[in-house]
Amino acid sequence: MKTRFYATYVSALAFLLLTSCASLRTAAFDQYSYQKGTEIKVDAQRIMDKATMSYASQSEAIENFQSELDKMVEYEKNKPDNQISYAMWKMMANPEKNFIAGFLKRWKDQGTLSSFFITEAKGQVVEALDMILQYEGKKDPAAEKRLKAMLGIQ
């Protein structure tokens, strides 16, 4: 009788512990997210280097890149317990922010960009992508804290 009571008690305690920590859950490491994130980082740098040329001359490569970025946002949106990574990818894809989509919008609006601007913008974009990749690779509290600070969330 005592064994049954303890088994029920331990099961109930385990259930409560697991469900009460639901808000603390983070998506597990995802090789696809890490690999695609790395590919996007490399492709972003290549495209940004070409911004001294006319936007029109690179429009096909830009469209392909934007398509890959949109796919990544959609993929991250549908992963469970993935609010932080999803928010970062949404920010990267937002043309009103100073990340890769904002860079591409500015390039389109101005036709070409200066080497100085490209270098400065590339530093920002690469740093943000590195933060996403570090978080995706480690899922550690320090990486999560840096992303939350960038996103302005607690």
Short mmCIF file of C-alpha atoms in Angstrom, two decimals:
data_model
loop_
_atom_site.label_atom_id
_atom_site.label_comp_id
_atom_site.label_asym_id
_atom_site.label_seq_id
_atom_site.Cartn_x
_atom_site.Cartn_y
_atom_site.Cartn_z
CA MET A 1 0.00 0.00 0.00
CA LYS A 2 2.80 2.41 0.91
CA THR A 3 4.62 1.59 -2.32
CA ARG A 4 1.56 2.51 -4.34
CA PHE A 5 1.17 5.78 -2.41
CA TYR A 6 4.82 6.71 -2.98
CA ALA A 7 4.63 5.82 -6.67
CA THR A 8 1.56 8.03 -7.07
CA TYR A 9 3.18 10.81 -5.04
CA VAL A 10 6.41 10.70 -7.07
CA SER A 11 4.47 10.62 -10.35
CA ALA A 12 2.37 13.62 -9.34
CA LEU A 13 5.43 15.52 -8.16
CA ALA A 14 7.28 14.79 -11.41
CA PHE A 15 4.27 15.90 -13.45
CA LEU A 16 3.97 19.17 -11.52
CA LEU A 17 7.67 19.84 -11.81
CA LEU A 18 7.69 19.28 -15.57
CA THR A 19 4.57 21.32 -16.28
CA SER A 20 5.51 24.20 -13.99
CA CYS A 21 8.78 24.67 -15.85
CA ALA A 22 7.12 24.93 -19.25
CA SER A 23 7.97 28.61 -19.56
CA LEU A 24 11.64 27.81 -19.00
CA ARG A 25 11.87 25.37 -21.87
CA THR A 26 14.12 26.11 -24.82
CA ALA A 27 14.11 24.29 -28.13
CA ALA A 28 16.74 21.57 -28.31
CA PHE A 29 19.75 21.85 -30.60
CA ASP A 30 18.65 21.63 -34.21
CA GLN A 31 21.33 20.73 -36.76
CA TYR A 32 19.24 22.06 -39.64
CA SER A 33 18.80 25.48 -37.98
CA TYR A 34 22.51 25.68 -37.26
CA GLN A 35 23.52 24.63 -40.78
CA LYS A 36 21.04 26.94 -42.54
CA GLY A 37 21.99 29.79 -40.24
CA THR A 38 25.63 29.31 -41.18
CA GLU A 39 24.74 29.24 -44.88
CA ILE A 40 22.70 32.42 -44.53
CA LYS A 41 25.58 34.14 -42.73
CA VAL A 42 28.04 33.25 -45.52
CA ASP A 43 25.56 34.22 -48.25
CA ALA A 44 24.72 37.50 -46.50
CA GLN A 45 28.38 38.49 -46.44
CA ARG A 46 28.79 37.63 -50.13
CA ILE A 47 25.74 39.64 -51.13
CA MET A 48 26.72 42.61 -48.97
CA ASP A 49 30.16 42.68 -50.61
CA LYS A 50 28.43 43.18 -53.97
CA ALA A 51 26.48 46.27 -52.87
CA THR A 52 29.00 48.57 -54.58
CA MET A 53 27.46 47.24 -57.80
CA SER A 54 23.97 48.18 -58.88
CA TYR A 55 21.09 46.51 -57.08
CA ALA A 56 19.52 45.62 -60.44
CA SER A 57 22.62 43.68 -61.51
CA GLN A 58 22.34 41.50 -58.41
CA SER A 59 18.55 41.23 -58.19
CA GLU A 60 18.39 37.49 -58.91
CA ALA A 61 20.94 36.64 -56.20
CA ILE A 62 19.17 38.99 -53.79
CA GLU A 63 15.78 37.39 -54.46
CA ASN A 64 17.26 33.92 -53.90
CA PHE A 65 18.84 35.08 -50.65
CA GLN A 66 15.62 36.70 -49.44
CA SER A 67 13.77 33.49 -50.23
CA GLU A 68 16.22 31.50 -48.07
CA LEU A 69 15.85 34.04 -45.27
CA ASP A 70 12.04 33.82 -45.47
CA LYS A 71 12.23 30.01 -45.37
CA MET A 72 14.37 30.19 -42.24
CA VAL A 73 11.91 32.51 -40.52
CA GLU A 74 9.05 30.16 -41.38
CA TYR A 75 10.99 27.11 -40.19
CA GLU A 76 11.90 28.76 -36.87
CA LYS A 77 8.31 29.95 -36.37
CA ASN A 78 7.00 26.41 -36.31
CA LYS A 79 9.52 24.90 -33.88
CA PRO A 80 8.19 24.43 -30.34
CA ASP A 81 9.76 26.42 -27.48
CA ASN A 82 11.65 28.61 -29.93
CA GLN A 83 10.46 32.15 -29.28
CA ILE A 84 13.91 33.72 -28.97
CA SER A 85 15.41 32.29 -32.17
CA TYR A 86 12.21 33.03 -34.06
CA ALA A 87 12.20 36.64 -32.85
CA MET A 88 15.83 37.08 -33.95
CA TRP A 89 15.21 35.64 -37.41
CA LYS A 90 12.12 37.85 -37.78
CA MET A 91 14.25 40.86 -36.88
CA MET A 92 16.90 39.85 -39.44
CA ALA A 93 14.20 39.61 -42.12
CA ASN A 94 12.50 42.92 -41.21
CA PRO A 95 13.37 45.59 -43.82
CA GLU A 96 12.68 48.33 -41.25
CA LYS A 97 15.49 47.11 -38.96
CA ASN A 98 19.23 47.68 -39.39
CA PHE A 99 20.07 44.09 -40.22
CA ILE A 100 20.30 42.19 -43.50
CA ALA A 101 16.79 42.92 -44.81
CA GLY A 102 17.19 46.61 -43.94
CA PHE A 103 20.54 46.64 -45.73
CA LEU A 104 18.95 45.13 -48.84
CA LYS A 105 16.13 47.69 -48.73
CA ARG A 106 18.62 50.55 -48.49
CA TRP A 107 20.62 49.09 -51.39
CA LYS A 108 17.47 48.85 -53.49
CA ASP A 109 16.44 52.42 -52.63
CA GLN A 110 19.88 53.91 -53.34
CA GLY A 111 21.01 51.70 -56.22
CA THR A 112 24.55 51.23 -54.85
CA LEU A 113 26.20 51.61 -51.45
CA SER A 114 29.62 52.88 -50.39
CA SER A 115 32.37 50.51 -49.30
CA PHE A 116 32.50 52.24 -45.92
CA PHE A 117 28.78 51.72 -45.31
CA ILE A 118 29.00 48.09 -46.43
CA THR A 119 31.85 47.39 -44.00
CA GLU A 120 30.00 48.98 -41.08
CA ALA A 121 26.69 47.27 -41.87
CA LYS A 122 28.35 43.92 -42.45
CA GLY A 123 29.87 44.07 -38.97
CA GLN A 124 26.42 44.55 -37.45
CA VAL A 125 24.79 41.82 -39.51
CA VAL A 126 27.57 39.29 -38.90
CA GLU A 127 27.55 40.00 -35.16
CA ALA A 128 23.79 39.41 -34.97
CA LEU A 129 24.04 36.21 -37.02
CA ASP A 130 26.91 35.00 -34.84
CA MET A 131 24.75 35.57 -31.77
CA ILE A 132 21.95 33.50 -33.30
CA LEU A 133 24.37 30.72 -34.24
CA GLN A 134 26.01 30.71 -30.81
CA TYR A 135 22.61 30.46 -29.18
CA GLU A 136 21.51 27.71 -31.55
CA GLY A 137 24.75 25.80 -31.00
CA LYS A 138 24.95 26.05 -27.21
CA LYS A 139 21.49 27.00 -25.92
CA ASP A 140 23.31 28.40 -22.89
CA PRO A 141 22.03 31.13 -20.56
CA ALA A 142 24.73 33.64 -21.59
CA ALA A 143 23.85 33.41 -25.30
CA GLU A 144 20.15 33.61 -24.44
CA LYS A 145 20.77 36.71 -22.32
CA ARG A 146 22.61 38.47 -25.18
CA LEU A 147 19.79 37.72 -27.61
CA LYS A 148 17.13 38.89 -25.17
CA ALA A 149 19.05 42.13 -24.65
CA MET A 150 19.20 42.68 -28.41
CA LEU A 151 15.49 41.94 -28.70
CA GLY A 152 14.63 44.13 -25.71
CA ILE A 153 12.87 41.35 -23.80
CA GLN A 154 13.40 40.01 -20.28
#
